[in-house]
CSV table of C-alpha atoms in Angstrom, one decimal:
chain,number,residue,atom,x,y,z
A,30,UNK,CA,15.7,47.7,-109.3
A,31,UNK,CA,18.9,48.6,-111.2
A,32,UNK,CA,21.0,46.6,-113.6
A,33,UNK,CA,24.5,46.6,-114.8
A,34,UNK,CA,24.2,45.7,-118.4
A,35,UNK,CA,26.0,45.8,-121.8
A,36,UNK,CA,24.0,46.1,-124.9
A,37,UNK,CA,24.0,43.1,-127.5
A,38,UNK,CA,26.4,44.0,-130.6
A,39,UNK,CA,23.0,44.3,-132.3
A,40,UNK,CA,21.2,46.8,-129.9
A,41,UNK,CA,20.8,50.8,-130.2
A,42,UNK,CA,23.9,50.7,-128.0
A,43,UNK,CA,26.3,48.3,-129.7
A,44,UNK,CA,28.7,47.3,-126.7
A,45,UNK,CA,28.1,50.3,-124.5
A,46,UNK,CA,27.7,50.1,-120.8
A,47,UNK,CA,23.8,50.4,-119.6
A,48,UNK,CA,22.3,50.8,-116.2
A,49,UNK,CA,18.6,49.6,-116.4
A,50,UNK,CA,16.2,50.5,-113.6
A,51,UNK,CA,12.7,48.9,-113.4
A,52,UNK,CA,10.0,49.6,-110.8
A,53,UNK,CA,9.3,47.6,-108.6
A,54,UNK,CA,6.3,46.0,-109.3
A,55,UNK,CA,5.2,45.1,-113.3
A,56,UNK,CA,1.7,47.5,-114.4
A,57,UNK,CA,-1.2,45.7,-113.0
A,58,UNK,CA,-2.8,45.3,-117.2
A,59,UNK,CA,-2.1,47.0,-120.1
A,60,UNK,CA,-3.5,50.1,-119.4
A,61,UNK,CA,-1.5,50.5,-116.6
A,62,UNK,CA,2.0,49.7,-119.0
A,63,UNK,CA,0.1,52.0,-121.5
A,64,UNK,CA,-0.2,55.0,-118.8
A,65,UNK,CA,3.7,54.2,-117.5
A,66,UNK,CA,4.9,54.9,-121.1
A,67,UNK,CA,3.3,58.4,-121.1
A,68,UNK,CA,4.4,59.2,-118.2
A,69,UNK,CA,7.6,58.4,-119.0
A,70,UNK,CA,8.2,59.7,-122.1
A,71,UNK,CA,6.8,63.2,-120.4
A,72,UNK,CA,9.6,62.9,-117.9
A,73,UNK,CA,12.5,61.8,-120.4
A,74,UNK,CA,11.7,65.4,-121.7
A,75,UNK,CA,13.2,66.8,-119.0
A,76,UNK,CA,16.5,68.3,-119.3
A,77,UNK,CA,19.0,69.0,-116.3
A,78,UNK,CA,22.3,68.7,-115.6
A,79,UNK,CA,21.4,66.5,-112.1
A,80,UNK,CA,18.9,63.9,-114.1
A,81,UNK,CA,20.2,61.4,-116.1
A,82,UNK,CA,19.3,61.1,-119.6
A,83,UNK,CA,17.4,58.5,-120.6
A,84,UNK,CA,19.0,56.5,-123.6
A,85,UNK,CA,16.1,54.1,-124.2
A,86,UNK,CA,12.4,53.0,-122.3
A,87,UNK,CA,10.4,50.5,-123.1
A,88,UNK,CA,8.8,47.3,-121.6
A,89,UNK,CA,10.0,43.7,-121.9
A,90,UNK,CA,7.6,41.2,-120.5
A,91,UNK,CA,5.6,43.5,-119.2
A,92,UNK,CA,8.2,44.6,-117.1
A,93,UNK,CA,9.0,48.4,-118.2
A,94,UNK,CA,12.7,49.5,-118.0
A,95,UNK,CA,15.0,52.9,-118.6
A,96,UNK,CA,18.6,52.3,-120.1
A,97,UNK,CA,21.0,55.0,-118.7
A,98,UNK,CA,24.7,55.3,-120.0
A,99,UNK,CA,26.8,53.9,-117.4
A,100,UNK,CA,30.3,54.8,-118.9
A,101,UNK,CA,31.9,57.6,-117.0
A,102,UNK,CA,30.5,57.4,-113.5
A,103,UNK,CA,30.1,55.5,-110.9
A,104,UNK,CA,27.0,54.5,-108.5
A,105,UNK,CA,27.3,56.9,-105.0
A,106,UNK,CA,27.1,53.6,-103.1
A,107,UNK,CA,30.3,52.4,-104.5
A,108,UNK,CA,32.0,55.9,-103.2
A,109,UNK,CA,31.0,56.0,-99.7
A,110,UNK,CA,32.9,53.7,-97.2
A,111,UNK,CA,32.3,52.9,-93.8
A,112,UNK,CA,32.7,56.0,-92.5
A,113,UNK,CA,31.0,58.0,-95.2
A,114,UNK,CA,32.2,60.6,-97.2
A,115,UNK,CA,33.6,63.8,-96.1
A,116,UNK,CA,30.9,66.0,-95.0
A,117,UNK,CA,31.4,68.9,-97.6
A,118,UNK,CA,31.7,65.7,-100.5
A,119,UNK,CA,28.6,64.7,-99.0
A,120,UNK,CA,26.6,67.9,-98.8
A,121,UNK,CA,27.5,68.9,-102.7
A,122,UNK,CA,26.1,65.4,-103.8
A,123,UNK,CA,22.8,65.9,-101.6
A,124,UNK,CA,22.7,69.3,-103.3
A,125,UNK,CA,22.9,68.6,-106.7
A,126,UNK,CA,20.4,66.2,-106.4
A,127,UNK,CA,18.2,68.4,-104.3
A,128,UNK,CA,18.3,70.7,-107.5
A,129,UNK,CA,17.5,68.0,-110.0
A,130,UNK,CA,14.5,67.3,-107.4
A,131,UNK,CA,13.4,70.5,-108.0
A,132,UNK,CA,13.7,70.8,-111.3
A,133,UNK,CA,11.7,68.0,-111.4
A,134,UNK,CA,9.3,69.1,-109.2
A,135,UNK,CA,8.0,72.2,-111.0
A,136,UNK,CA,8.0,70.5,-114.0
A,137,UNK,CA,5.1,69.0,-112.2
A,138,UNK,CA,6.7,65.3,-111.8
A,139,UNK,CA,7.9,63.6,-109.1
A,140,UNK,CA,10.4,60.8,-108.4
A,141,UNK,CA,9.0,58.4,-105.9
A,142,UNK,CA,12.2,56.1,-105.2
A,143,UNK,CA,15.1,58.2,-104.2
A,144,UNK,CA,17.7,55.4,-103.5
A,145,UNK,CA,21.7,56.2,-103.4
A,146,UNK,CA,22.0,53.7,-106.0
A,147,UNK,CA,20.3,55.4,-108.3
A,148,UNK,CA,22.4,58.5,-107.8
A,149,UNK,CA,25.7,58.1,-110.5
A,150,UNK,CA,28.3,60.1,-109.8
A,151,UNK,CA,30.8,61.6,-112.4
A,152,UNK,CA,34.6,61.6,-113.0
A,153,UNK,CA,34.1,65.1,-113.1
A,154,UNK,CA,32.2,65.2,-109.9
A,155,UNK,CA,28.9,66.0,-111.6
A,156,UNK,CA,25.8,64.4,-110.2
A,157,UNK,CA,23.1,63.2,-112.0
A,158,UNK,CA,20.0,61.3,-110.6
A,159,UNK,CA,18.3,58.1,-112.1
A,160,UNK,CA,15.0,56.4,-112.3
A,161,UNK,CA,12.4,59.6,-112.8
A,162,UNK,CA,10.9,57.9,-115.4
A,163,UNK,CA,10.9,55.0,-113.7
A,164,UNK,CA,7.4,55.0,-111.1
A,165,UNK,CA,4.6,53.1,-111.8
A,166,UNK,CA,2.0,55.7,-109.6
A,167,UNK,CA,0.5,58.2,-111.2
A,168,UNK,CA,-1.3,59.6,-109.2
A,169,UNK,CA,1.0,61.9,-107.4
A,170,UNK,CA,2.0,64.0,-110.1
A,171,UNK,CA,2.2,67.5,-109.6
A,172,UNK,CA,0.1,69.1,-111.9
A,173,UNK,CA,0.7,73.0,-110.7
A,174,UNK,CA,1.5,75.1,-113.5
A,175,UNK,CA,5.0,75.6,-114.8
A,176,UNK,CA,6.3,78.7,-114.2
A,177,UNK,CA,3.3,80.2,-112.4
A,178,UNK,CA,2.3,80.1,-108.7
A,179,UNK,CA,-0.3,77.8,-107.4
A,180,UNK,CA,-4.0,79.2,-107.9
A,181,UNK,CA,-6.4,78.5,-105.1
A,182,UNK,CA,-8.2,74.9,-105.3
A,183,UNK,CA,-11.4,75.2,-107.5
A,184,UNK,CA,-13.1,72.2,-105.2
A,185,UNK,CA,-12.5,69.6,-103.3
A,186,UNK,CA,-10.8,67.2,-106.0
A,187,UNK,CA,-8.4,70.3,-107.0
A,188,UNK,CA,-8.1,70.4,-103.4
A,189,UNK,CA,-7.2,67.3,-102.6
A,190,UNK,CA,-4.9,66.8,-105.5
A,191,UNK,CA,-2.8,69.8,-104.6
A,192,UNK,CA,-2.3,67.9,-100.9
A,193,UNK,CA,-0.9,64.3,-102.9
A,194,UNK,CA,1.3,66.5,-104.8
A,195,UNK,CA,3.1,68.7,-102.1
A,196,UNK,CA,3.2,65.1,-100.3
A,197,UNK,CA,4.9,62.9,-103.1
A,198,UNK,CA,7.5,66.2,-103.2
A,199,UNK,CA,8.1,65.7,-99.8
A,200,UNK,CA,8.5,62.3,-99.5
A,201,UNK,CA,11.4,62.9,-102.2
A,202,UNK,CA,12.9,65.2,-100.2
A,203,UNK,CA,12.6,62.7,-97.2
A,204,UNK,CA,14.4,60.1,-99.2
A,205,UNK,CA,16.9,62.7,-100.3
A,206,UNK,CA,18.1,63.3,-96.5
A,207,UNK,CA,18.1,59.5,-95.7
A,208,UNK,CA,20.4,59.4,-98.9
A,209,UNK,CA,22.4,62.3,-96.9
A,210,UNK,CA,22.6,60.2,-94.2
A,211,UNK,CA,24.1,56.7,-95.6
A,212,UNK,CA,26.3,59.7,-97.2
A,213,UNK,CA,27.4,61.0,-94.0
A,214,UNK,CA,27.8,58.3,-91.9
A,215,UNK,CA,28.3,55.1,-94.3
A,216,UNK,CA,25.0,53.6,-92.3
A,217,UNK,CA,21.9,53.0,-93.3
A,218,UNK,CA,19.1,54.9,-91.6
A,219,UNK,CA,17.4,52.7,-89.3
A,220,UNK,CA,19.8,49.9,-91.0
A,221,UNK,CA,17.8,49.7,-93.8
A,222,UNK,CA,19.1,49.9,-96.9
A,223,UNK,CA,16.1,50.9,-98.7
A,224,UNK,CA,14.8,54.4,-98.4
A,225,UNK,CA,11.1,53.2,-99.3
A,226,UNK,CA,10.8,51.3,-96.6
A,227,UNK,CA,12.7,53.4,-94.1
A,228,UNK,CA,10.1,55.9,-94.8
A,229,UNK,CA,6.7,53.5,-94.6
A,230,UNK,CA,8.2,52.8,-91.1
Protein backbone atom coordinates (compact mmCIF):
# COMPACT_ATOMS: atom_id res chain seq x y z
CA UNK A 1 0.00 0.00 0.00
CA UNK A 2 1.08 3.62 -0.57
CA UNK A 3 0.04 6.79 1.03
CA UNK A 4 0.08 10.41 0.20
CA UNK A 5 0.83 12.10 3.42
CA UNK A 6 2.14 15.33 5.04
CA UNK A 7 4.02 15.24 8.15
CA UNK A 8 2.45 16.87 11.45
CA UNK A 9 4.19 20.35 12.21
CA UNK A 10 5.68 18.30 15.01
CA UNK A 11 7.17 15.28 13.00
CA UNK A 12 10.87 14.73 11.68
CA UNK A 13 9.48 16.24 8.57
CA UNK A 14 7.68 19.46 9.67
CA UNK A 15 5.14 20.07 6.70
CA UNK A 16 6.93 18.10 4.07
CA UNK A 17 5.20 15.89 1.50
CA UNK A 18 5.62 11.92 2.41
CA UNK A 19 4.69 8.89 0.49
CA UNK A 20 4.30 5.91 2.99
CA UNK A 21 4.25 2.36 1.73
CA UNK A 22 3.27 -0.59 3.98
CA UNK A 23 3.17 -4.34 3.08
CA UNK A 24 0.54 -5.80 2.66
CA UNK A 25 -0.17 -7.86 5.44
CA UNK A 26 0.95 -6.71 9.35
CA UNK A 27 4.05 -9.33 10.83
CA UNK A 28 2.28 -12.35 12.01
CA UNK A 29 3.98 -11.52 16.10
CA UNK A 30 6.60 -9.63 17.22
CA UNK A 31 9.28 -11.52 16.03
CA UNK A 32 8.15 -11.25 12.82
CA UNK A 33 7.93 -6.93 13.18
CA UNK A 34 11.40 -7.53 14.92
CA UNK A 35 12.99 -9.50 11.80
CA UNK A 36 11.07 -6.73 9.17
CA UNK A 37 13.03 -3.92 11.04
CA UNK A 38 16.39 -5.63 10.24
CA UNK A 39 15.66 -6.28 7.14
CA UNK A 40 14.84 -3.10 6.52
CA UNK A 41 17.30 -1.10 8.02
CA UNK A 42 19.91 -3.46 5.84
CA UNK A 43 18.10 -2.32 2.74
CA UNK A 44 17.74 1.51 3.66
CA UNK A 45 21.67 1.11 3.45
CA UNK A 46 21.53 0.83 0.01
CA UNK A 47 22.49 3.73 -2.04
CA UNK A 48 21.44 4.25 -5.88
CA UNK A 49 20.36 6.70 -7.87
CA UNK A 50 17.05 4.35 -9.07
CA UNK A 51 15.95 3.52 -5.19
CA UNK A 52 14.46 5.97 -3.28
CA UNK A 53 15.81 6.96 -0.02
CA UNK A 54 14.20 6.15 2.79
CA UNK A 55 13.40 9.19 5.14
CA UNK A 56 11.96 7.32 8.09
CA UNK A 57 10.77 3.29 9.01
CA UNK A 58 9.21 2.19 11.68
CA UNK A 59 5.93 0.42 12.83
CA UNK A 60 2.68 1.96 14.05
CA UNK A 61 0.17 -0.54 15.24
CA UNK A 62 2.03 -3.18 14.28
CA UNK A 63 1.72 -2.14 10.95
CA UNK A 64 5.40 -1.28 9.63
CA UNK A 65 5.82 1.68 7.22
CA UNK A 66 8.72 3.60 4.92
CA UNK A 67 8.30 7.56 4.58
CA UNK A 68 9.71 8.60 1.07
CA UNK A 69 9.98 12.35 0.10
CA UNK A 70 7.30 13.02 -2.23
CA UNK A 71 8.26 16.65 -3.29
CA UNK A 72 9.69 16.77 -6.76
CA UNK A 73 8.19 13.81 -8.47
CA UNK A 74 5.42 12.37 -9.41
CA UNK A 75 4.01 8.57 -9.19
CA UNK A 76 4.60 6.78 -13.03
CA UNK A 77 0.85 6.02 -12.92
CA UNK A 78 -0.05 9.57 -12.99
CA UNK A 79 2.24 10.00 -16.26
CA UNK A 80 0.97 7.35 -18.47
CA UNK A 81 -2.38 7.99 -20.26
CA UNK A 82 -4.55 5.75 -22.14
CA UNK A 83 -2.38 5.15 -24.64
CA UNK A 84 0.83 4.83 -22.72
CA UNK A 85 3.79 6.64 -22.96
CA UNK A 86 6.01 6.91 -25.90
CA UNK A 87 7.92 3.86 -26.29
CA UNK A 88 11.56 5.35 -25.94
CA UNK A 89 9.89 7.42 -22.48
CA UNK A 90 8.82 4.03 -21.61
CA UNK A 91 11.85 1.94 -22.22
CA UNK A 92 14.27 4.62 -20.20
CA UNK A 93 11.84 4.31 -17.12
CA UNK A 94 11.83 0.36 -17.30
CA UNK A 95 15.64 0.77 -17.51
CA UNK A 96 16.38 2.68 -14.78
CA UNK A 97 14.52 0.73 -12.70
CA UNK A 98 15.93 -2.48 -14.12
CA UNK A 99 19.35 -1.06 -12.85
CA UNK A 100 18.13 -0.19 -9.36
CA UNK A 101 16.82 -3.95 -9.53
CA UNK A 102 20.11 -4.97 -9.94
CA UNK A 103 21.76 -3.00 -7.74
CA UNK A 104 19.60 -4.45 -5.45
CA UNK A 105 19.97 -7.70 -6.36
CA UNK A 106 23.71 -8.23 -5.76
CA UNK A 107 23.46 -6.45 -2.71
CA UNK A 108 21.78 -9.72 -1.92
CA UNK A 109 18.03 -8.23 -1.43
CA UNK A 110 15.18 -8.33 -3.31
CA UNK A 111 12.06 -6.30 -3.78
CA UNK A 112 9.08 -8.51 -3.97
CA UNK A 113 6.28 -5.94 -5.06
CA UNK A 114 7.27 -4.14 -8.17
CA UNK A 115 4.08 -2.01 -8.72
CA UNK A 116 4.13 1.24 -11.18
CA UNK A 117 2.95 3.07 -8.28
CA UNK A 118 5.70 2.64 -6.41
CA UNK A 119 7.92 3.89 -9.27
CA UNK A 120 8.27 8.14 -8.67
CA UNK A 121 9.35 9.77 -11.43
CA UNK A 122 11.46 13.08 -11.32
CA UNK A 123 11.14 16.64 -12.76
CA UNK A 124 14.34 15.94 -13.98
CA UNK A 125 13.36 12.67 -15.49
CA UNK A 126 15.30 10.66 -12.93
CA UNK A 127 13.75 7.43 -11.74
CA UNK A 128 13.82 6.17 -8.57
CA UNK A 129 12.03 2.92 -7.22
CA UNK A 130 10.06 2.60 -3.81
CA UNK A 131 9.09 0.05 -1.26
CA UNK A 132 12.60 -2.20 -1.03
CA UNK A 133 12.39 -2.00 2.39
CA UNK A 134 9.04 -2.59 2.45
CA UNK A 135 8.49 -6.94 2.23
CA UNK A 136 7.50 -8.74 4.94
CA UNK A 137 9.28 -12.39 3.50
CA UNK A 138 12.41 -13.09 4.28
CA UNK A 139 13.11 -15.77 3.06
CA UNK A 140 14.02 -14.92 -0.36
CA UNK A 141 16.87 -12.91 0.19
CA UNK A 142 19.74 -13.34 -1.83
CA UNK A 143 22.50 -14.11 0.24
CA UNK A 144 25.36 -14.70 -2.66
CA UNK A 145 28.31 -12.76 -1.86
CA UNK A 146 28.83 -9.12 -2.93
CA UNK A 147 31.16 -8.64 -5.38
CA UNK A 148 32.16 -12.34 -5.89
CA UNK A 149 30.57 -15.02 -8.15
CA UNK A 150 28.43 -17.71 -6.78
CA UNK A 151 30.43 -20.75 -5.23
CA UNK A 152 28.94 -24.09 -5.75
CA UNK A 153 26.04 -25.21 -3.14
CA UNK A 154 27.81 -26.83 -0.06
CA UNK A 155 24.36 -29.18 0.38
CA UNK A 156 21.17 -29.35 -0.21
CA UNK A 157 19.93 -26.27 2.06
CA UNK A 158 22.73 -24.04 0.32
CA UNK A 159 21.29 -25.61 -2.60
CA UNK A 160 18.01 -24.98 -2.28
CA UNK A 161 18.48 -21.41 -1.04
CA UNK A 162 20.46 -20.42 -4.08
CA UNK A 163 17.05 -21.73 -6.28
CA UNK A 164 14.55 -19.12 -3.83
CA UNK A 165 16.97 -16.46 -4.54
CA UNK A 166 17.49 -16.59 -8.38
CA UNK A 167 13.50 -17.06 -8.23
CA UNK A 168 12.50 -13.95 -6.03
CA UNK A 169 15.08 -11.91 -8.65
CA UNK A 170 13.12 -13.16 -11.28
CA UNK A 171 9.88 -12.61 -10.14
CA UNK A 172 11.11 -8.76 -9.88
CA UNK A 173 12.14 -8.75 -13.14
CA UNK A 174 8.62 -10.31 -14.07
CA UNK A 175 6.92 -7.47 -12.37
CA UNK A 176 9.35 -5.05 -13.95
CA UNK A 177 8.02 -6.09 -17.67
CA UNK A 178 4.32 -6.02 -16.55
CA UNK A 179 5.26 -2.45 -15.34
CA UNK A 180 6.72 -2.08 -19.09
CA UNK A 181 3.62 -3.00 -20.23
CA UNK A 182 0.90 -0.72 -18.44
CA UNK A 183 3.86 1.71 -19.63
CA UNK A 184 3.51 0.87 -23.11
CA UNK A 185 0.18 0.40 -23.67
CA UNK A 186 -1.66 2.38 -20.72
CA UNK A 187 -3.46 -1.29 -19.95
CA UNK A 188 -3.10 -3.38 -17.37
CA UNK A 189 -1.69 -6.83 -18.08
CA UNK A 190 -4.43 -9.19 -18.01
CA UNK A 191 -6.53 -6.07 -16.71
CA UNK A 192 -5.23 -6.27 -13.53
CA UNK A 193 -3.93 -3.59 -11.97
CA UNK A 194 -1.79 -5.36 -9.52
CA UNK A 195 1.42 -6.96 -10.63
CA UNK A 196 1.29 -9.54 -7.64
CA UNK A 197 -1.48 -10.95 -8.65
CA UNK A 198 -1.02 -10.83 -12.34
CA UNK A 199 1.97 -12.97 -11.66
CA UNK A 200 0.19 -15.81 -9.09
CA UNK A 201 -2.14 -16.20 -12.10
Amino acid sequence: MAWLAEDDPAGDHPGQALVLVMPREQPADAEAAAQWEQRARKAVRLNHPNLAPALELGLIDRWPYVAYAAAGATALTAQIGADGLPARDAADTTAQIGRGLAFAHEAGMVHGDVQPYLVRVGDNGNVRLMGLEVALDTSAELALPTGSAAAPAADAGEAERRRQQRAAARRDVLTLALVLHLALTGQAALDEADTGLVVRR
